[in-house]
Amino acid sequence: MHPPGADTILIRYGEIGIKSSQLQQRLEQLLEENLTAVLRAMDTDDVVRRERTRLYVETTPNRIDSVTEAVTQVPGVVSASPAVRTEPTLAAIKEVLVETAVERIDSGTLAVRARRAGEKEVHPFTSTELEQEGGAAVVEALREKGVTPEVDLETPDTTLYIECREHDAYVFLEKENGPGGFPVGSQEPMVALLSGGIDSPVAAWSAMKRGCPIYPVYIDLGEYGGIDHRTRALETARQLSKCAPNWQNPVRVATGGPGVARIVEEAESLRMPVLRRFMFRIAEDIAAEVGAVGIVTGESIGQKSSQTSAMLSVTSEITTLPIIRPLVTLDKTEIVDKAKEIGTYRDSTISAGCNRIAPDRPATKPSLSVVQAAEPEDIAGFARDAAESADIISTKELIQK
Ligand code: ATP
Ligand code: MG
């Protein structure tokens, strides 16, 4: 809920604020650029304004909801409030408070909360005076409307917030949560292995949330893969790019079929760790090409026989790059909730890919030397070919299709 006529969005950030002032400035600027890119992707010419410790999006009342929704998906944003901007005077603030209360409050308890920033001399009132005088004006206006409001400062049903800065004041009713984290582009990029399943997009998003741009890689598993999974991987990459359209990289679709066929032929009960190592080899080659510093996967301990804690160890060994597994300790239900929240969830019953490659009796605790011995001799060549011949598909084009 927002006040009538809301035209400005207050953007709050968290960890950025505890950095050294030089770094903080760089991160604020990056967040400003990323927010601007989201506004441009929405075909608006709304602007982001940067003031000390705050960012503001200046928009229009008719799109305040859609713009608030979009900016609360952007990594680095802790929360956002759609607000009415007014003069930093008692009279102007009271007027907005009264209009807001009359429009938005029909029953329940209320409170007015004020924060005042700036030197004492700038405003001839304190935040307590703002709360008391604003509260009195609101109560009187509601009585005139026929509502008998009760003030409850502990747990009010509606809170009217005032934020009074040096040059402007803002009135708002709520704080919508954003993802938090850091702006995309504040860290070096990672390759994200996207399978078309539920988990890997959540993992990729988690890396983005901490500031890493991603290079999505889908490995086509040949006869064990599925066109549905490829489509889904591309679709989720497109969805992920919405929160950072200016950091959108094309998806690489690597031809894994020949390597997978060889693994199925030769690796028997060790197919799964050998397959995962094959994937990591491909990801490592692509990372070298694009300058990425790690590999992100959606693995979670114990989710499948190929994801036992022992497996994570023998598969990671194949590369010197860090394997980032943001979901490693999450339960499936937690991952599903997150996927729904970030818009990448789609209940998929398509059985393709790794499920069909898994042997009837998979090894779950193989030693490293046994896995190494089970790898086909020419597997590195298959991985190199798959990386080098990868199709590079722009998700920007997908949007137009
Ligand atoms: P997801 O985790 O995306 O739901 P999944 O649960 O089927 O897939 P696995 O098949 O065990 O999980 O794969 C574990 C991880 O390996 C995935 O999260 C993903 O990061 C990576 N992966 C699996 N298959 C592919 C693929 N075809 N292309 C790219 N990455 C893949
Ligand atoms: Mg999974």
Tab-separated table of N, CA, C and O and ligand atoms in Angstrom, residues 193-201 217-221 276 279 296-299 303-304 306-307 332 354-355, ligand 1:
chain	number	residue	atom	x	y	z
A	193	LEU	N	26.309	-23.185	-13.987
A	193	LEU	CA	25.798	-24.371	-14.694
A	193	LEU	C	24.287	-24.430	-14.498
A	193	LEU	O	23.800	-24.658	-13.388
A	194	LEU	N	23.560	-24.186	-15.559
A	194	LEU	CA	22.087	-24.153	-15.518
A	194	LEU	C	21.552	-25.407	-16.193
A	194	LEU	O	21.812	-25.632	-17.372
A	195	SER	N	20.788	-26.209	-15.447
A	195	SER	CA	20.363	-27.502	-15.991
A	195	SER	C	18.960	-27.482	-16.574
A	195	SER	O	18.555	-28.435	-17.218
A	196	GLY	N	18.193	-26.441	-16.271
A	196	GLY	CA	16.784	-26.476	-16.654
A	196	GLY	C	15.910	-26.996	-15.513
A	196	GLY	O	14.697	-27.061	-15.639
A	197	GLY	N	16.552	-27.348	-14.384
A	197	GLY	CA	15.793	-27.803	-13.211
A	197	GLY	C	15.451	-26.645	-12.284
A	197	GLY	O	15.623	-25.472	-12.645
A	198	ILE	N	15.003	-26.981	-11.081
A	198	ILE	CA	14.572	-25.940	-10.135
A	198	ILE	C	15.765	-25.319	-9.401
A	198	ILE	O	15.800	-24.121	-9.136
A	199	ASP	N	16.753	-26.157	-9.098
A	199	ASP	CA	17.812	-25.710	-8.194
A	199	ASP	C	18.810	-24.745	-8.822
A	199	ASP	O	19.173	-23.737	-8.211
A	200	SER	N	19.281	-25.089	-10.016
A	200	SER	CA	20.422	-24.303	-10.540
A	200	SER	C	20.100	-22.829	-10.767
A	200	SER	O	20.978	-21.989	-10.525
A	201	PRO	N	18.879	-22.445	-11.171
A	201	PRO	CA	18.622	-20.994	-11.277
A	201	PRO	C	18.688	-20.288	-9.914
A	201	PRO	O	19.136	-19.141	-9.839
A	217	VAL	N	25.748	-21.548	-18.481
A	217	VAL	CA	26.167	-22.631	-19.374
A	217	VAL	C	25.172	-23.783	-19.229
A	217	VAL	O	24.913	-24.255	-18.113
A	218	TYR	N	24.593	-24.182	-20.353
A	218	TYR	CA	23.739	-25.371	-20.370
A	218	TYR	C	24.470	-26.433	-21.176
A	218	TYR	O	24.956	-26.146	-22.282
A	219	ILE	N	24.543	-27.633	-20.617
A	219	ILE	CA	25.231	-28.704	-21.336
A	219	ILE	C	24.185	-29.627	-21.950
A	219	ILE	O	23.381	-30.243	-21.226
A	220	ASP	N	24.185	-29.648	-23.251
A	220	ASP	CA	23.263	-30.521	-23.973
A	220	ASP	C	23.776	-31.951	-23.828
A	220	ASP	O	24.918	-32.247	-24.215
A	221	LEU	N	22.966	-32.818	-23.229
A	221	LEU	CA	23.438	-34.166	-22.913
A	221	LEU	C	23.162	-35.169	-24.051
A	221	LEU	O	23.144	-36.375	-23.824
A	276	ARG	N	29.810	-35.377	-13.618
A	276	ARG	CA	29.913	-34.057	-12.989
A	276	ARG	C	31.296	-33.463	-13.247
A	276	ARG	O	31.433	-32.276	-13.518
A	279	MET	N	31.326	-32.082	-16.600
A	279	MET	CA	30.671	-30.762	-16.621
A	279	MET	C	31.611	-29.670	-16.105
A	279	MET	O	31.669	-28.576	-16.644
A	296	VAL	N	29.353	-22.016	-10.492
A	296	VAL	CA	28.206	-22.098	-9.577
A	296	VAL	C	27.333	-23.294	-9.975
A	296	VAL	O	27.000	-23.444	-11.151
A	297	THR	N	26.953	-24.121	-9.006
A	297	THR	CA	26.015	-25.222	-9.292
A	297	THR	C	24.878	-25.219	-8.276
A	297	THR	O	24.969	-24.597	-7.215
A	298	GLY	N	23.839	-25.969	-8.587
A	298	GLY	CA	22.675	-26.065	-7.697
A	298	GLY	C	22.711	-27.309	-6.828
A	298	GLY	O	21.666	-27.754	-6.361
A	299	GLU	N	23.893	-27.849	-6.601
A	299	GLU	CA	23.970	-29.070	-5.783
A	299	GLU	C	23.657	-28.775	-4.311
A	299	GLU	O	23.955	-27.694	-3.810
A	303	GLN	N	20.834	-34.475	-1.809
A	303	GLN	CA	19.605	-34.385	-2.602
A	303	GLN	C	19.478	-35.571	-3.550
A	303	GLN	O	18.387	-36.046	-3.825
A	304	LYS	N	20.610	-36.024	-4.066
A	304	LYS	CA	20.618	-37.189	-4.962
A	304	LYS	C	21.858	-38.012	-4.632
A	304	LYS	O	22.782	-37.491	-3.983
A	306	SER	N	24.164	-38.543	-6.440
A	306	SER	CA	25.327	-37.860	-7.009
A	306	SER	C	25.713	-36.626	-6.205
A	306	SER	O	26.647	-35.923	-6.566
A	307	GLN	N	24.973	-36.350	-5.135
A	307	GLN	CA	25.262	-35.136	-4.359
A	307	GLN	C	25.545	-35.441	-2.890
A	307	GLN	O	25.255	-34.626	-2.010
A	332	LYS	N	15.038	-29.102	0.021
A	332	LYS	CA	14.361	-28.860	-1.257
A	332	LYS	C	13.220	-27.847	-1.102
A	332	LYS	O	13.014	-26.995	-1.960
A	354	CYS	N	20.317	-35.975	-16.118
A	354	CYS	CA	21.095	-36.804	-15.206
A	354	CYS	C	20.307	-37.997	-14.669
A	354	CYS	O	20.858	-39.065	-14.444
A	355	ASN	N	18.995	-37.805	-14.469
A	355	ASN	CA	18.184	-38.914	-13.951
A	355	ASN	C	18.324	-40.148	-14.819
A	355	ASN	O	18.353	-41.272	-14.331
B	1	ATP	P1	18.797	-28.760	-10.766
B	1	ATP	O1	19.723	-28.761	-9.608
B	1	ATP	O2	19.059	-27.585	-11.659
B	1	ATP	O3	17.363	-28.870	-10.407
B	1	ATP	P2	19.023	-31.450	-10.692
B	1	ATP	O4	18.405	-31.350	-9.371
B	1	ATP	O5	18.456	-32.373	-11.711
B	1	ATP	O6	19.123	-30.089	-11.463
B	1	ATP	P3	21.535	-32.685	-10.909
B	1	ATP	O7	21.107	-33.237	-12.182
B	1	ATP	O8	22.031	-33.593	-9.849
B	1	ATP	O9	20.476	-31.765	-10.259
B	1	ATP	O10	22.659	-31.627	-11.184
B	1	ATP	C1	23.324	-30.937	-10.148
B	1	ATP	C2	23.855	-29.619	-10.706
B	1	ATP	O11	24.676	-29.839	-11.861
B	1	ATP	C3	22.750	-28.709	-11.204
B	1	ATP	O12	22.221	-27.942	-10.150
B	1	ATP	C4	23.452	-27.866	-12.222
B	1	ATP	O13	24.176	-26.825	-11.610
B	1	ATP	C5	24.440	-28.859	-12.829
B	1	ATP	N1	23.843	-29.500	-14.038
B	1	ATP	C6	23.173	-30.657	-14.111
B	1	ATP	N2	22.807	-30.927	-15.385
B	1	ATP	C7	23.237	-29.887	-16.139
B	1	ATP	C8	23.181	-29.558	-17.520
B	1	ATP	N3	22.575	-30.363	-18.405
B	1	ATP	N4	23.733	-28.419	-17.946
B	1	ATP	C9	24.355	-27.582	-17.059
B	1	ATP	N5	24.440	-27.845	-15.755
B	1	ATP	C10	23.916	-28.982	-15.279
